[in-house]
PDB file of C-alpha atoms in Angstrom:
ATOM      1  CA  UNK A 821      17.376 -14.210  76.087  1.00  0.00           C
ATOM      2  CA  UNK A 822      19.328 -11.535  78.006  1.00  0.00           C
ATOM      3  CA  UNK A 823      18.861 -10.444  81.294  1.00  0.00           C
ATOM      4  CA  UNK A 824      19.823  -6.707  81.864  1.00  0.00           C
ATOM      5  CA  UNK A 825      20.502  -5.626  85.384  1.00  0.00           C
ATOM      6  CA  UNK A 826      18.698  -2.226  86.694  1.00  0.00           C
ATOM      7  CA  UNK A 827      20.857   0.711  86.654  1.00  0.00           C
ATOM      8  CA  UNK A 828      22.418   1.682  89.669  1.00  0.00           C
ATOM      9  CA  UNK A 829      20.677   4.609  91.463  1.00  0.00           C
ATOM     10  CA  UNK A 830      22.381   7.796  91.768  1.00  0.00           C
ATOM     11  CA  UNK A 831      24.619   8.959  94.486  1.00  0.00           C
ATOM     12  CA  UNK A 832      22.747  11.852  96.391  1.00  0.00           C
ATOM     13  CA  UNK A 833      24.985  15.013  95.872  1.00  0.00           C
ATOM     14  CA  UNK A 834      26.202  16.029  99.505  1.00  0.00           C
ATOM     15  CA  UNK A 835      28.127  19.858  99.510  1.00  0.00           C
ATOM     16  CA  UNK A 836      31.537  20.157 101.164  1.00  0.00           C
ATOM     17  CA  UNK A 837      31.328  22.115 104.169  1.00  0.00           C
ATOM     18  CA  UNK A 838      33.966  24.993 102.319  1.00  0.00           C
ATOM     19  CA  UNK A 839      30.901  24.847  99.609  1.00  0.00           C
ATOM     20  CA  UNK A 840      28.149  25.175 101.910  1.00  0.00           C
ATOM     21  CA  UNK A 841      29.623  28.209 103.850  1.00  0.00           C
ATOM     22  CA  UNK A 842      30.767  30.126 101.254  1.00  0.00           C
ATOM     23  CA  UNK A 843      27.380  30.309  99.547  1.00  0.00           C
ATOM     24  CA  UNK A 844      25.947  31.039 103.226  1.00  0.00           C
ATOM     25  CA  UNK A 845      28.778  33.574 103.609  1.00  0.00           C
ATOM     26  CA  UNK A 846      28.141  34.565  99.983  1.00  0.00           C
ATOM     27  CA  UNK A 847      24.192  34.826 100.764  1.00  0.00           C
ATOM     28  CA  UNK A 848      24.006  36.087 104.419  1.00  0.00           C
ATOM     29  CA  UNK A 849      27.029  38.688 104.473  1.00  0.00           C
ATOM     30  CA  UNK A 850      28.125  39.345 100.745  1.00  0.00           C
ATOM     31  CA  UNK A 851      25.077  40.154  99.449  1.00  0.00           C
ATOM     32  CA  UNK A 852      24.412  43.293 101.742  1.00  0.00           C
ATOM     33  CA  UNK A 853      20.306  43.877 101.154  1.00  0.00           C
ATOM     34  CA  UNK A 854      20.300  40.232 102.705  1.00  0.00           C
ATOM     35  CA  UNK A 855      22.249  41.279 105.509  1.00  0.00           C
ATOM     36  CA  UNK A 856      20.127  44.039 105.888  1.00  0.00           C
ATOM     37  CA  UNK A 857      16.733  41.800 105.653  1.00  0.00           C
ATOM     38  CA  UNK A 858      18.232  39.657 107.949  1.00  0.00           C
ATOM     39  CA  UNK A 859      17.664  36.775 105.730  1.00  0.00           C
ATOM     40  CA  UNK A 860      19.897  33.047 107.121  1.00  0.00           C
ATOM     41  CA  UNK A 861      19.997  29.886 105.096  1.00  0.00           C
ATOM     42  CA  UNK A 862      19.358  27.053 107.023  1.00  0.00           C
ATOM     43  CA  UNK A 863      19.631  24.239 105.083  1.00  0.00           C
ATOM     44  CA  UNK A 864      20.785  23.614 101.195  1.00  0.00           C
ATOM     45  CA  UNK A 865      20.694  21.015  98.483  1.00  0.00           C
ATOM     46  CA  UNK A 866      21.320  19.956  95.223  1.00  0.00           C
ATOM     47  CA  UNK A 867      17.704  21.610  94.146  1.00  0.00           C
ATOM     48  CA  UNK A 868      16.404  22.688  97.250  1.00  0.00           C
ATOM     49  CA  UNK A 869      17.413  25.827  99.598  1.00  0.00           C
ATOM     50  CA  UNK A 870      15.797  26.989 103.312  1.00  0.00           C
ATOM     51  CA  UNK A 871      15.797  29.760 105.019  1.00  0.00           C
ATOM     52  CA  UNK A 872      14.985  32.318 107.688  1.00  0.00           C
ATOM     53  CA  UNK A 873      13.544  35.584 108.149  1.00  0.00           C
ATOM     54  CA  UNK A 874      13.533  36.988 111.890  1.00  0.00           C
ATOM     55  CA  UNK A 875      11.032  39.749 112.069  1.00  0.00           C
ATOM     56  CA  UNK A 876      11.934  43.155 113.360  1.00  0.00           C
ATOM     57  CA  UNK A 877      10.715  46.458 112.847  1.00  0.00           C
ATOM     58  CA  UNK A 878      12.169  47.833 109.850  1.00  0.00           C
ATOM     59  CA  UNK A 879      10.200  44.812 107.826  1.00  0.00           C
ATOM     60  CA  UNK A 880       6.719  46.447 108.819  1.00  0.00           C
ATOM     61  CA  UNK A 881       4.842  47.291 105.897  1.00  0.00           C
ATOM     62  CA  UNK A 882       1.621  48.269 107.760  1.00  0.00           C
ATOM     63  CA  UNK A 883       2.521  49.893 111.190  1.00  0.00           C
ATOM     64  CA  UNK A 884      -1.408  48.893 113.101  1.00  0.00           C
ATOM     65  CA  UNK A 885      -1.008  45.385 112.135  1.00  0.00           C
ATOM     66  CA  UNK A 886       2.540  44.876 112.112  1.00  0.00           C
ATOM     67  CA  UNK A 887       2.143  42.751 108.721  1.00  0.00           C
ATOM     68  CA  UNK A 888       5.560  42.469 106.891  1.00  0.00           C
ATOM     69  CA  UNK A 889       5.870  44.591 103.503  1.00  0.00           C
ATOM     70  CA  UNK A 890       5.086  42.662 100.201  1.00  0.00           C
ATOM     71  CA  UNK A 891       8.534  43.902  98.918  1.00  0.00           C
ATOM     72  CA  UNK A 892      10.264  42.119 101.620  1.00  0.00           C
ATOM     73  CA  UNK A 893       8.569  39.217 100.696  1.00  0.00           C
ATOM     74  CA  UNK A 894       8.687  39.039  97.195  1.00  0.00           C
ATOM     75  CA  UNK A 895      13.089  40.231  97.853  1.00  0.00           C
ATOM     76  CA  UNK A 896      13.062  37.109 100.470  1.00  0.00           C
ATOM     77  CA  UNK A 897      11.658  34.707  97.657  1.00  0.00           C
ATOM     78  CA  UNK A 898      13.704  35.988  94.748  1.00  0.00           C
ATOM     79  CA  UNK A 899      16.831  35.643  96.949  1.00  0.00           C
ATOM     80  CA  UNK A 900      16.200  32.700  98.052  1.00  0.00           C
ATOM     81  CA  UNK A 901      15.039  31.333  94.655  1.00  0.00           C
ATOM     82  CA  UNK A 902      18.516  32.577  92.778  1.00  0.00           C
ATOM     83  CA  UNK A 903      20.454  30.993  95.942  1.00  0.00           C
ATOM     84  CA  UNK A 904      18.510  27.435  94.762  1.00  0.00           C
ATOM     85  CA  UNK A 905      19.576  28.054  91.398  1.00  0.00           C
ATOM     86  CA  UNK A 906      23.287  28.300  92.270  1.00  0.00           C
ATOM     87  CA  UNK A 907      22.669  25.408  94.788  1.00  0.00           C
ATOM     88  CA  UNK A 908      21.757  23.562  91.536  1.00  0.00           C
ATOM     89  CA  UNK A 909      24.596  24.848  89.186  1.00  0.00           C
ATOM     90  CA  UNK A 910      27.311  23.801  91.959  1.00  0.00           C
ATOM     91  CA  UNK A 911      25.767  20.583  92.371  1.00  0.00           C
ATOM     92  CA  UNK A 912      25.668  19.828  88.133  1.00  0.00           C
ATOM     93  CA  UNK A 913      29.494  20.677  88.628  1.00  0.00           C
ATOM     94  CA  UNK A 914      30.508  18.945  91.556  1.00  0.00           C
ATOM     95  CA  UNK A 915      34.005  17.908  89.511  1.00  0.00           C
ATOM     96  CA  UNK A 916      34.749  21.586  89.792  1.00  0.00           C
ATOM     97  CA  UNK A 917      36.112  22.708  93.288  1.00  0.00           C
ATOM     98  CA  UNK A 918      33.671  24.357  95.720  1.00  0.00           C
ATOM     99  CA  UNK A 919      34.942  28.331  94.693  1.00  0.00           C
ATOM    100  CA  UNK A 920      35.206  27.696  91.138  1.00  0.00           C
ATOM    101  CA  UNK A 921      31.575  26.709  91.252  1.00  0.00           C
ATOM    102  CA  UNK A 922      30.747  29.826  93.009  1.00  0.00           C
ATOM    103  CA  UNK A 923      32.113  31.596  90.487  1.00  0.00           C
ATOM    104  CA  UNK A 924      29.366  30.665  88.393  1.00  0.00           C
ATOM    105  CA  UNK A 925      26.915  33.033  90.398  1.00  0.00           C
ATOM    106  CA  UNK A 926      28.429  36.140  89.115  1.00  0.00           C
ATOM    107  CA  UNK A 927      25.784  34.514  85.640  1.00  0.00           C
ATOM    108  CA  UNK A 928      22.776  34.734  87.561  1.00  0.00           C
ATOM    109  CA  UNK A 929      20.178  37.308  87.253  1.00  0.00           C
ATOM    110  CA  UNK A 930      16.385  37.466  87.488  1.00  0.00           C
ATOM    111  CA  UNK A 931      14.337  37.012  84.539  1.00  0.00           C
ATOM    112  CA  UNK A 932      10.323  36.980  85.778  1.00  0.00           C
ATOM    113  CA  UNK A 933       9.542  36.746  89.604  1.00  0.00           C
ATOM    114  CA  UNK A 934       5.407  36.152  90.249  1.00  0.00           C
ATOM    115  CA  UNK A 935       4.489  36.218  93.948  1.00  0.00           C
ATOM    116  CA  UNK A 936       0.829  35.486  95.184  1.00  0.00           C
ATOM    117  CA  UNK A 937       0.258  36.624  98.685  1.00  0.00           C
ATOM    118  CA  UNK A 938      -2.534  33.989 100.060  1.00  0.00           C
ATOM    119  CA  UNK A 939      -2.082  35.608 103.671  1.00  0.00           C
ATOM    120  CA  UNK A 940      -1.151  38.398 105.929  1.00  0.00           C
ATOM    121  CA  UNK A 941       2.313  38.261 106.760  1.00  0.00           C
ATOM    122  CA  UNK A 942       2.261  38.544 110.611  1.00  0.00           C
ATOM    123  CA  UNK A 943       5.047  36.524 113.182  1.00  0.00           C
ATOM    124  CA  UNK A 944       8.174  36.506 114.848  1.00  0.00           C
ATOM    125  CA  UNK A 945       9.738  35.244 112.166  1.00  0.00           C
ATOM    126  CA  UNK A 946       9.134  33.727 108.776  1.00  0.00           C
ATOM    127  CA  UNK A 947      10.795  30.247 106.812  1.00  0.00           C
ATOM    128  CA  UNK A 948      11.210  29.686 103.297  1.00  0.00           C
ATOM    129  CA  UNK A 949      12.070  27.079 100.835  1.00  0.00           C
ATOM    130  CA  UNK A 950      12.840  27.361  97.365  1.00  0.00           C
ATOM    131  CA  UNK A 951      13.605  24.654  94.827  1.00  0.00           C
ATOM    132  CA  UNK A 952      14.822  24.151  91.236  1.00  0.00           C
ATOM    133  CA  UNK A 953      11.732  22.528  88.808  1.00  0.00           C
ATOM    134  CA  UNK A 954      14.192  22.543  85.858  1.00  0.00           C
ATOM    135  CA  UNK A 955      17.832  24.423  85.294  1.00  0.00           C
ATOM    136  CA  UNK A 956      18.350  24.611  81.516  1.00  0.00           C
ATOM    137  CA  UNK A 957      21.404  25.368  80.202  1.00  0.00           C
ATOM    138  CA  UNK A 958      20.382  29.035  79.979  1.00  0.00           C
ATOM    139  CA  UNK A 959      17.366  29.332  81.911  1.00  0.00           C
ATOM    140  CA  UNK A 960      16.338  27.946  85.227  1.00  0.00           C
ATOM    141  CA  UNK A 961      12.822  28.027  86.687  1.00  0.00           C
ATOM    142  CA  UNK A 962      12.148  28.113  90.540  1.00  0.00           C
ATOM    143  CA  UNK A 963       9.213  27.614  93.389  1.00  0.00           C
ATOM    144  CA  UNK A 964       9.078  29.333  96.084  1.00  0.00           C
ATOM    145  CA  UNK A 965       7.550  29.762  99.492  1.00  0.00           C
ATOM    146  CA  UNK A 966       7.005  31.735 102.418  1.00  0.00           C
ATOM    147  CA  UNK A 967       5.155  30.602 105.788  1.00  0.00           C
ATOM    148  CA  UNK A 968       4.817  31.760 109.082  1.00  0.00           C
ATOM    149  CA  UNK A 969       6.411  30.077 112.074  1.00  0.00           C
ATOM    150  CA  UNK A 970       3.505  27.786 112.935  1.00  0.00           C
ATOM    151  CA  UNK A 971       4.509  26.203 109.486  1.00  0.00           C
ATOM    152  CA  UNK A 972       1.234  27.687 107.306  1.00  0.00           C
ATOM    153  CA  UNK A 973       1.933  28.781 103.613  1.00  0.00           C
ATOM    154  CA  UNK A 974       1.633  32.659 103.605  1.00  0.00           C
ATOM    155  CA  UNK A 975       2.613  33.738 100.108  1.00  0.00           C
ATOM    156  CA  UNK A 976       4.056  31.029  97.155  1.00  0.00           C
ATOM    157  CA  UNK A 977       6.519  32.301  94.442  1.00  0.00           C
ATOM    158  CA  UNK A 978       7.611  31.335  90.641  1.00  0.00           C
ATOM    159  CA  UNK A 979      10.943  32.556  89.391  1.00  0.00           C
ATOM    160  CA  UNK A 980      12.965  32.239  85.919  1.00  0.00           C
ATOM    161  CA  UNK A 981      16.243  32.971  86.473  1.00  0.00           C
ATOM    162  CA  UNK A 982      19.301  33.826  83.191  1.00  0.00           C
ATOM    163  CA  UNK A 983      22.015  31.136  84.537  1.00  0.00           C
ATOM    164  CA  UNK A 984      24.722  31.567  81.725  1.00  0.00           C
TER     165      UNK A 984
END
């Protein structure tokens, strides 16, 4: 009888710093609606993105409650959901080195985006998450979400995003 020994588990993918502020560079400045949304990563991972939206006026979609427009939202989420994607990509490729694997965003487009809004969108600012439930070769297919600073889940997203 033979005794077969347990695969060893997979290393955890951690970015290099040059990777993880170019695609925060790439997301925050480069991509100028962002910039103008004021959207921030905070955090990023091999499926899994975070971010931030600080609330000011020029995100008010109805002016006597101060609620946040559902276009801002549903922009946040897709953003944030294509930024998970390329999170993803760059960490299928980590033999690649960190700008040749943000190369591969230039692919990426939006195929279907679904947003339910559970809850008015009301705070001084806003956090977000977004990760990868499968990337395809083609075709990658995202969850998002959207809560308020005290941490309760506002609106939730779906995305399918064209990666090659």
């Amino acid at each position: 009888m033979s005794k077969t020994t347990p695969a060893a588990p997979a290393k955890p993918v951690e970015f290099e710093p040059e990777f993880f502020d170019a695609l925060k560079n790439l997301f925050e400045e480069k991509i100028v609606f962002n910039r103008v949304l004021g959207l921030q990563i905070t955090a990023i991972g091999p499926d899994k993105i975070s971010g931030r939206l600080p609330m000011k006026p020029d995100l008010v979609g109805h002016y006597q409650h101060n609620r946040v427009h559902g276009g801002v939202v549903s922009a946040c989420l897709d953003a944030l959901g294509g930024m998970a994607c390329v999170a993803a990509i760059g960490a299928r490729h980590m033999d690649e080195p960190p700008l040749q694997r943000l190369q591969r965003f230039s692919k990426l487009g939006t195929i279907d985006l679904r947003i339910d809004y559970l809850r008015p969108c009301v705070g001084e600012h806003f956090t977000m998450h977004a990760e990868v439930l499968r990337l395809g070769s083609r075709v990658a297919n995202t969850r998002m979400e959207f809560l308020g600073a005290d941490g309760k889940l506002l609106c939730v997203g779906a995305g399918a995003y064209i990666v090659s």
